[in-house]
Amino acid sequence: MSDFLVPETRVLAVASQVVYGHVGNSMATYAMQSLGCDVAALNTVHFSNHTGYRQFKGTRATAQEITDLYQGLCQSNLTDFDVMLSGYAPSAAAVEAVGCDRDGPEEEEGREAWLVFLGLLDPVMGDQGRLYVNDDVVPAYKEIIKQADLILPNQFEAEVLSGIKITSLATLAQAITAIHRIYSVPHVIITSVQLSKLSQSGGTPTPPENFLTVIGSTTKCDGSPRLFRIDVPALDCFFSGTGDMFAALTVARLREAVSAAGDNLQSTASWVSPDSISATDLPLARATVKVLSSMHSVLERTMEARNAELAKAVLEPARNEGLTAEEQQKQEYLRQTKAAEVRLVRNARFLRDPIVQFQAQEWNKEDLPADLQ
Amino acid sequence: MSDFLVPETRVLAVASQVVYGHVGNSMATYAMQSLGCDVAALNTVHFSNHTGYRQFKGTRATAQEITDLYQGLCQSNLTDFDVMLSGYAPSAAAVEAVGCDRDGPEEEEGREAWLVFLGLLDPVMGDQGRLYVNDDVVPAYKEIIKQADLILPNQFEAEVLSGIKITSLATLAQAITAIHRIYSVPHVIITSVQLSKLSQSGGTPTPPENFLTVIGSTTKCDGSPRLFRIDVPALDCFFSGTGDMFAALTVARLREAVSAAGDNLQSTASWVSPDSISATDLPLARATVKVLSSMHSVLERTMEARNAELAKAVLEPARNEGLTAEEQQKQEYLRQTKAAEVRLVRNARFLRDPIVQFQAQEWNKEDLPADLQ
């Protein structure tokens, strides 16, 4: 009857929204819909454009407004969600308002209300390993993610959450193990690890410098990790919204992979596969391979379109005539930022039918800390 | 390169947004995206659910907030839209804030910034021919639609706009002619005319009572209408968001039909076909046929899903135990309203590939007023 591989899935997506371009819910909603998910978008901010433009207008929802919207859903019995995906929220209280209802009375039997959190600290942290947020925000987030089944920290966020500095593959494995244990989060994906920058202890071949590695893990019964890695070539361009795209597609593809796994995995708590399933056969690994393949195709085409757009502008030198040097620079920056907006909708076929070009690999034992070997 | 028939189209969609369900931008955005349009959604309200539930929570944007968002787009050169689609705005000032910029400096050569307005009076009017809005709102709307190229009034709104009471096919034709002339709007579609309720003056066969008729027209050079009609079977269920769905799909399909028409129609002012094109060969007619076919399939399947959901609940009589009669009635109403939410995403194939099952017909000359025969 359906032309979707993903089973019917109702997602509550709590994230920011922009009028122009694709970040937050303006990315995640369509990414999930294109795979067949029914998405309820609860927007935490309504901005004209993403903050990468260095200027924007719009409003932030207060924690009270977010709570009200969620109460509006509750009072009309509209909370039968299979998954909750939370992105940027302007305050921890805002996320708590929604997140605390995981085990509410509305949950139907046989359904698992998933909480997936992504990029919690992203909008407020530096990228050189320095934390810019207030000290009280981190504990609030740490409390919230205990309710999550999957989190998608980047390398720096993984360090903050685990308390372990990632300098090698062994410390990376330790950090993931710690996150599984401290927060009881069964699925973890660390996006964008640059393996070539970590010191090597074992025999794991390092991809070239222009590759990024995505590391994932689903716990075994005893809480130990099942680690897999996927190397993908990095594209020479900064795109906004890729974290949201990754999370959104992962929600849909994980649901698909869990459904395809059989063995009643869909009604197993937190979709944790039996210990007999190896790391690279995990639904999480299968999902991530598809997600990264989709993203690579879309971003490759985005970069082509961006380059064409920027090349075209070279032919229009009159564009900035009469402007001050400073104003010209600003206009040029705006133009480049706009040109790099992800070409999402016209490339939907790569979301639906990814050309699988990557594969999940097991870790070499020598790269694991002694207690995990 | 692309798998879309609709050429690249950037749409600014100004409408309400709900977390749960599909009305306003929560309907229009995905409907247009599924056909390949890049949609910038500027949300005028953010409610938990549509007002048909008789209870909702959320916020309305002020006119100032809407203006700010649009100014945010302007300051970063993000207004290169091909079409603007405007739905419900909480105030006339809000629509004016955006609509007045049609001929702004951002418009690129060879592109036509379309303004399509729909259901302007819908949220505030009665359905028995009585106007509930303040007297000053109607003149404000009348001013705004002079900038539109296509409007989609229902029968009552067409009466208000034309000043002509629609009691027959002849007065219907007169009302459309008046709307073309008074507001210089070249394309008009009147949704949901119940022909069987109008008195017949000529030989036009009347469809059965359970049919609705959609009447459309694109002006000729002299301002006279080219009238076509499409009869569609009415479904025995009330759905919210169908007006938004109609408008959104019409934007995409009209763009497609205009592009397919050749003859440089795409760069002709307001996409008005030469006089040699007959009413039923108009891009507007071709577009509407596809739109109605898509909608009929989606709504038929929605009704099936609704009926299945309501039937399932009959087997759960314990559901409302312990509630007062009044509370039971309320819960039942909420359940029925939720069950009738349009099943949009899982039926996307009918949006993309409509099974064409209707056709546009010319009007019989005898049904036209003397000056149009």
Coordinates of N, CA, C and O in Angstrom, one line a residue, chain B residues 3 26 61 114 117 119 143 149 162 249 256 265 323 364:
Chain B
D3 N 14.0 15.3 -11.0 CA 12.9 14.5 -11.2 C 11.6 15.2 -10.9 O 10.6 14.6 -10.6
S26 N 1.5 24.4 7.7 CA 1.8 23.0 8.1 C 1.2 22.1 7.0 O 1.5 20.9 7.0
A61 N 1.6 36.0 15.8 CA 2.6 37.0 15.6 C 1.9 38.4 15.4 O 0.8 38.5 14.8
W114 N 4.8 36.5 -8.0 CA 3.4 36.3 -7.9 C 2.9 36.4 -6.5 O 3.5 36.0 -5.6
F117 N -3.4 34.9 -3.1 CA -4.1 35.0 -1.8 C -5.2 34.0 -1.7 O -5.9 33.8 -2.7
G119 N -8.4 32.4 0.9 CA -9.1 32.3 2.2 C -9.0 33.5 3.1 O -8.9 33.4 4.3
E143 N -8.0 46.2 -1.0 CA -6.8 46.9 -1.4 C -5.7 46.0 -1.7 O -5.0 46.1 -2.8
D149 N -2.1 38.1 -8.4 CA -2.4 37.6 -9.8 C -3.4 36.5 -9.8 O -4.0 36.2 -10.8
S162 N -17.1 41.0 -5.2 CA -17.7 41.5 -6.4 C -18.9 42.4 -6.2 O -19.3 43.2 -7.0
L249 N -0.9 23.5 -3.9 CA -0.8 22.6 -5.1 C -1.0 23.5 -6.4 O -0.3 23.2 -7.4
E256 N 4.1 24.8 -13.3 CA 4.4 23.7 -14.2 C 3.7 23.9 -15.6 O 4.3 23.8 -16.6
L265 N 5.5 32.1 -22.2 CA 4.5 32.5 -21.3 C 5.1 32.8 -19.9 O 4.6 33.7 -19.2
L323 N -16.1 9.1 33.1 CA -16.2 10.5 32.7 C -17.7 10.9 32.8 O -18.6 10.1 32.6
N364 N -21.5 26.4 -21.2 CA -22.5 26.6 -22.3 C -22.8 28.1 -22.5 O -22.9 28.8 -21.5

